[in-house]
Short mmCIF file of C-alpha atoms in Angstrom, two decimals:
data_model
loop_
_atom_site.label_atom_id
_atom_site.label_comp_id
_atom_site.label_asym_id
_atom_site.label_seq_id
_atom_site.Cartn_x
_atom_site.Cartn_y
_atom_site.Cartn_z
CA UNK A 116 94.48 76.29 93.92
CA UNK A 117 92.06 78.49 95.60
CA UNK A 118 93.67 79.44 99.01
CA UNK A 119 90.05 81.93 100.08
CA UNK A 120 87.16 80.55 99.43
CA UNK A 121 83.69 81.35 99.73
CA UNK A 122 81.53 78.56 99.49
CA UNK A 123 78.27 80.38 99.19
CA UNK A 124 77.83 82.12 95.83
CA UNK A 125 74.93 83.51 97.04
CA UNK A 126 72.35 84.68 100.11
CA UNK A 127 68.87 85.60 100.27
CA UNK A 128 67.88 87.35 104.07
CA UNK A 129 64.59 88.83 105.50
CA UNK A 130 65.23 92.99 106.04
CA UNK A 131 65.97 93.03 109.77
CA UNK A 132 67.71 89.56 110.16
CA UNK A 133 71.05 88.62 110.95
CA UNK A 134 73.08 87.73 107.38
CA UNK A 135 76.03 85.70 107.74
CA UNK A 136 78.87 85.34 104.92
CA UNK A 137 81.86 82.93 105.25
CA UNK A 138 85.56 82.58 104.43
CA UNK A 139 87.61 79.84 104.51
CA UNK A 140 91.10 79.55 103.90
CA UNK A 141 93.99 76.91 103.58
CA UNK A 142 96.83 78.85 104.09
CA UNK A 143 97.70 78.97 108.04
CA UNK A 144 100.44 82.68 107.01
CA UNK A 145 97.49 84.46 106.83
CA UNK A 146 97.39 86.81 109.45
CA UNK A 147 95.30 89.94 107.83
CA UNK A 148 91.90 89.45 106.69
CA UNK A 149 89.54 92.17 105.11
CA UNK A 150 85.82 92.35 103.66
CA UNK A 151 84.93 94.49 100.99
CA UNK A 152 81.84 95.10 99.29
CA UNK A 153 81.22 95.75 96.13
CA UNK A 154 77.81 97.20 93.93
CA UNK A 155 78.06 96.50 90.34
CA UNK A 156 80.26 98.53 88.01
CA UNK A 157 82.16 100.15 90.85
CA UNK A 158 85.09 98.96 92.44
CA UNK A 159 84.92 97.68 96.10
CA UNK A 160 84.93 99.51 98.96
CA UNK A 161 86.72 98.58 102.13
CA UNK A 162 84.37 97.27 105.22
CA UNK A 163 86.18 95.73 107.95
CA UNK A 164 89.43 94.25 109.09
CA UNK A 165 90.61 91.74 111.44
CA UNK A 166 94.47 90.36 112.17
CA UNK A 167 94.97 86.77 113.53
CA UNK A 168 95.71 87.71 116.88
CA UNK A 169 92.14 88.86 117.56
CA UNK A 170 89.28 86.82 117.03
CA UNK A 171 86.85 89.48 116.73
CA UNK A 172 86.16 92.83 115.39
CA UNK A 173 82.93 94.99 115.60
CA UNK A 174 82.66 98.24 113.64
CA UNK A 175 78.49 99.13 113.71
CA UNK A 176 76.34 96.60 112.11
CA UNK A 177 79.42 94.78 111.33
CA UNK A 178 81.18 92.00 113.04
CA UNK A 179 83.93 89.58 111.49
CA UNK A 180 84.69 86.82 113.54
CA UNK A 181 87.99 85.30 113.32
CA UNK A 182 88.45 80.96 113.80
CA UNK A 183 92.37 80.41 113.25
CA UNK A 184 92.30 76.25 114.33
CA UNK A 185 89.50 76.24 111.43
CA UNK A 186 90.92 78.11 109.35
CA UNK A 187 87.30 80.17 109.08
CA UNK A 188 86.39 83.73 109.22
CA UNK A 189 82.42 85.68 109.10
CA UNK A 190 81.08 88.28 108.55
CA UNK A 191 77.82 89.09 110.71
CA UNK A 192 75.55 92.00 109.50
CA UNK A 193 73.01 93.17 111.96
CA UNK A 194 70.33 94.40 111.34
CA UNK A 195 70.42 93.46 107.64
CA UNK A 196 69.36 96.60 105.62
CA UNK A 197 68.50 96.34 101.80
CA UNK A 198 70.87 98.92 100.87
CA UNK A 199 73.40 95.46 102.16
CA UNK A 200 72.80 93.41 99.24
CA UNK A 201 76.06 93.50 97.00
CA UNK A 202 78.72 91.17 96.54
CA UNK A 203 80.59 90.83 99.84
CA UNK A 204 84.60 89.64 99.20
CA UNK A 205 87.15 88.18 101.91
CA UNK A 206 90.48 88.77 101.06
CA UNK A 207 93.52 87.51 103.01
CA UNK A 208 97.21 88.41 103.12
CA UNK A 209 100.60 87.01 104.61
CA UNK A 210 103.68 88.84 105.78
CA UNK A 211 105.33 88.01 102.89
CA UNK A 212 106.97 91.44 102.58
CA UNK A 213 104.26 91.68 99.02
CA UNK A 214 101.28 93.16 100.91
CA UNK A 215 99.24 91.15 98.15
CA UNK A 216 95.64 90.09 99.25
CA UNK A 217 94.04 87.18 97.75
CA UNK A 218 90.74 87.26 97.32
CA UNK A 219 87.49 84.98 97.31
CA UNK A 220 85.20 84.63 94.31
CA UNK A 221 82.68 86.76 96.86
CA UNK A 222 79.19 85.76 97.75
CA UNK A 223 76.26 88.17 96.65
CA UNK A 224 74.02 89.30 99.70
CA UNK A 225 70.06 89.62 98.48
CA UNK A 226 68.25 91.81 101.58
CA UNK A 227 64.37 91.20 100.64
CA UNK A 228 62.48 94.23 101.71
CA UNK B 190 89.75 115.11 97.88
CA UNK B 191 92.35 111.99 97.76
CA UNK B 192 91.35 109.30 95.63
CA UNK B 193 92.34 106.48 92.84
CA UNK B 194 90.87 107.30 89.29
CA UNK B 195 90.36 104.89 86.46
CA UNK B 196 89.56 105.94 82.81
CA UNK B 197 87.34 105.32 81.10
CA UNK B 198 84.90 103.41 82.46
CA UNK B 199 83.41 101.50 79.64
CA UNK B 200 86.01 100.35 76.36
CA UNK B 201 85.43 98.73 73.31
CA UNK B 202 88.25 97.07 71.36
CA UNK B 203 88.60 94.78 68.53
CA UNK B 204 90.03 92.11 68.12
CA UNK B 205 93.86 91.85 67.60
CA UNK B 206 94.05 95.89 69.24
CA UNK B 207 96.20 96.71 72.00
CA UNK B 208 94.39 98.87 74.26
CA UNK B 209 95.80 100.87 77.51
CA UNK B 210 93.35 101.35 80.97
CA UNK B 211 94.55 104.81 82.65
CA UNK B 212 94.56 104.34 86.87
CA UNK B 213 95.73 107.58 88.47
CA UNK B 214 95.90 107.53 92.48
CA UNK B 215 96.82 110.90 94.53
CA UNK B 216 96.81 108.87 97.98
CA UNK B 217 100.96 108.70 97.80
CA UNK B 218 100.40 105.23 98.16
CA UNK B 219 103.43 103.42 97.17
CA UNK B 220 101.94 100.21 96.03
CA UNK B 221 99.62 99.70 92.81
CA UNK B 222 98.05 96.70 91.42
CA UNK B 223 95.45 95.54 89.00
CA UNK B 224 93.27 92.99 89.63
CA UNK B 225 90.49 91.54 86.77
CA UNK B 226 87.00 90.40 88.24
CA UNK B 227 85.16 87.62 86.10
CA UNK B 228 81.71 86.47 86.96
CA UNK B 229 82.09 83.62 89.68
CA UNK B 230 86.10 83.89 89.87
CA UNK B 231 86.63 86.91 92.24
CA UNK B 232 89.66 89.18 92.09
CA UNK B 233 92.86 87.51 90.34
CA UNK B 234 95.78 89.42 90.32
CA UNK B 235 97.60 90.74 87.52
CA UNK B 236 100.38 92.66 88.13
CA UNK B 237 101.38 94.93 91.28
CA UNK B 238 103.98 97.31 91.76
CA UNK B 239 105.55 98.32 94.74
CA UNK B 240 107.81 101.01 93.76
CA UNK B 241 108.38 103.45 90.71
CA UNK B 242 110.33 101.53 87.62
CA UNK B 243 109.42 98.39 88.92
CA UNK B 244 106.30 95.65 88.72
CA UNK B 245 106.12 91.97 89.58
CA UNK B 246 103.15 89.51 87.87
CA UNK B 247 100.27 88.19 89.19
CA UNK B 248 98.84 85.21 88.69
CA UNK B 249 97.58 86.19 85.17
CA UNK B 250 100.42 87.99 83.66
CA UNK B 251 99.98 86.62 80.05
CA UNK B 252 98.67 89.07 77.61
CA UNK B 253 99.31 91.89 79.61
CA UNK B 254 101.58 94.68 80.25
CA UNK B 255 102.43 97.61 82.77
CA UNK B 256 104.73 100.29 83.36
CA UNK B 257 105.65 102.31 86.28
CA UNK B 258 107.06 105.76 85.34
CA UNK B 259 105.60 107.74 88.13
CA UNK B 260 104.76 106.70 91.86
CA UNK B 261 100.72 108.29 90.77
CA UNK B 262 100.40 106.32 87.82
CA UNK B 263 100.02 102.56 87.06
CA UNK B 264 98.43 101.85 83.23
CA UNK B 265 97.90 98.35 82.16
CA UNK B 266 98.00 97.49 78.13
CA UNK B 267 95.90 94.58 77.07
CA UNK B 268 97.42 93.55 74.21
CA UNK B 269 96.46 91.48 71.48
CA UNK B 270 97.84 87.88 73.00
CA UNK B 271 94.88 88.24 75.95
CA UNK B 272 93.15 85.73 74.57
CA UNK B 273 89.84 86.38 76.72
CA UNK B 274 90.19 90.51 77.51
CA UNK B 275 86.68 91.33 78.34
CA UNK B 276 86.07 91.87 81.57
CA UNK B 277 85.81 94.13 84.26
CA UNK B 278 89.65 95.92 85.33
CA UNK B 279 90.23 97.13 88.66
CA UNK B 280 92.94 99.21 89.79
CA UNK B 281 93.75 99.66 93.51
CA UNK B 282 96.53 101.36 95.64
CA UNK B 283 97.77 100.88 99.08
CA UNK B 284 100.45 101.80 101.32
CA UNK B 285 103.71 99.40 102.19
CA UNK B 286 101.99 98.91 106.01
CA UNK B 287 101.37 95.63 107.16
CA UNK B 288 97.81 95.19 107.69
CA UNK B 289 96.13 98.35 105.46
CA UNK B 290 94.12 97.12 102.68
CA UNK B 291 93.40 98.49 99.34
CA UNK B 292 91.94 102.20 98.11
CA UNK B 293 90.54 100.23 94.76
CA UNK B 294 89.20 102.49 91.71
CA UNK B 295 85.77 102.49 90.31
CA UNK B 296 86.93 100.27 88.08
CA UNK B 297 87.41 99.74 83.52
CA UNK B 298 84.73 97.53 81.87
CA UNK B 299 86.40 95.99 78.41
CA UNK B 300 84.58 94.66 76.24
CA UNK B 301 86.26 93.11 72.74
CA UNK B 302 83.72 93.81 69.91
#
């Protein structure tokens, strides 16, 4: 049973535009979410964070938007550069006392030049 | 420079071998885990470790194998009852705070020749 998901295996988006990547999730503990990107053969790299008791979190070019009654979180890149496309990954943890994330199966970002 | 290191990068095996991935971290993080990324299935857990001399599973334990010796070391054996090893192995680290995320390696690529 997936509890992250991300729908969208894949997105294509015009240099300069706004890309949008999101995250659902089924399991209402969740109260940390990340985003990590990821270039192939090299482990990811942490982007930005948000906790459930915000609903919004900017950091650049980066904004992850947080919707707790849908269960929903995004990730807004703007302006979209190519040096963006990757595979983008939500992960999402609960204070279990584990401090385990579990991840989506990620959604790769294309930013056509 | 603090960091997590995984070695090597690229391993070949054959079948019915047992094979060991080396992940190193100097962060003093007390957590490890390992994590296996497939194409279209994300991050699934394998096992994590939250304190020297002890591990827990993930959710794919079988065929596998850790050991926790030292706080700075976490290697995973892939033994011969993985039934479908190759794939790419990624080692991370973090710290026992609620809300930090993962320092992840630059990952293992097996592949079972």
């Amino acid at each position: 049973d997936q509890q992250v998901k991300q729908n969208s295996p894949s997105l294509s988006v015009q240099e300069g535009r706004i890309s949008i990547l999101n995250c659902d999730y089924t399991n209402s503990m969740f109260d940390y979410f990340l985003w990590y990107k990821k270039y192939p053969a090299e482990g990811p790299t942490f982007l930005i964070s948000i906790s459930s008791i915000k609903d919004k979190n900017e950091d650049g070019r980066f904004t992850v938007f947080l919707n707790k009654s849908a269960k929903h979180l995004s990730l807004h890149i703007v302006p979209s550069q190519p040096g963006d496309s990757a595979v983008y990954f939500c992960a999402a943890s609960a204070p279990t006392g584990t401090y385990k994330y579990i991840f989506g199966t990620g959604t790769r970002l294309k930013v056509l030049a | 420079d603090g960091g997590i290191t995984q070695s090597p990068k690229y391993l070949f095996r054959k079948e019915g071998q047992n094979v060991t991935l080396s992940c190193e971290q100097n962060l003093n993080h007390d957590a490890m885990y390992w994590y296996r990324q497939d194409p279209g299935q994300g991050l699934r857990l394998i096992y994590y470790s939250q304190i020297v001399n002890d591990f827990q599973k993930g959710d794919i334990a079988e065929g596998y194998s850790v050991s926790r010796e030292k706080k700075e070391s976490f290697p995973l054996t892939v033994t011969s009852a993985q039934k479908n090893p190759t794939a790419f192995y990624l080692c991370a680290s973090s710290t026992l705070r609620t809300g930090t995320g993962y320092t992840f390696g630059s990952g293992t690529r097996l592949t079972v020749v």
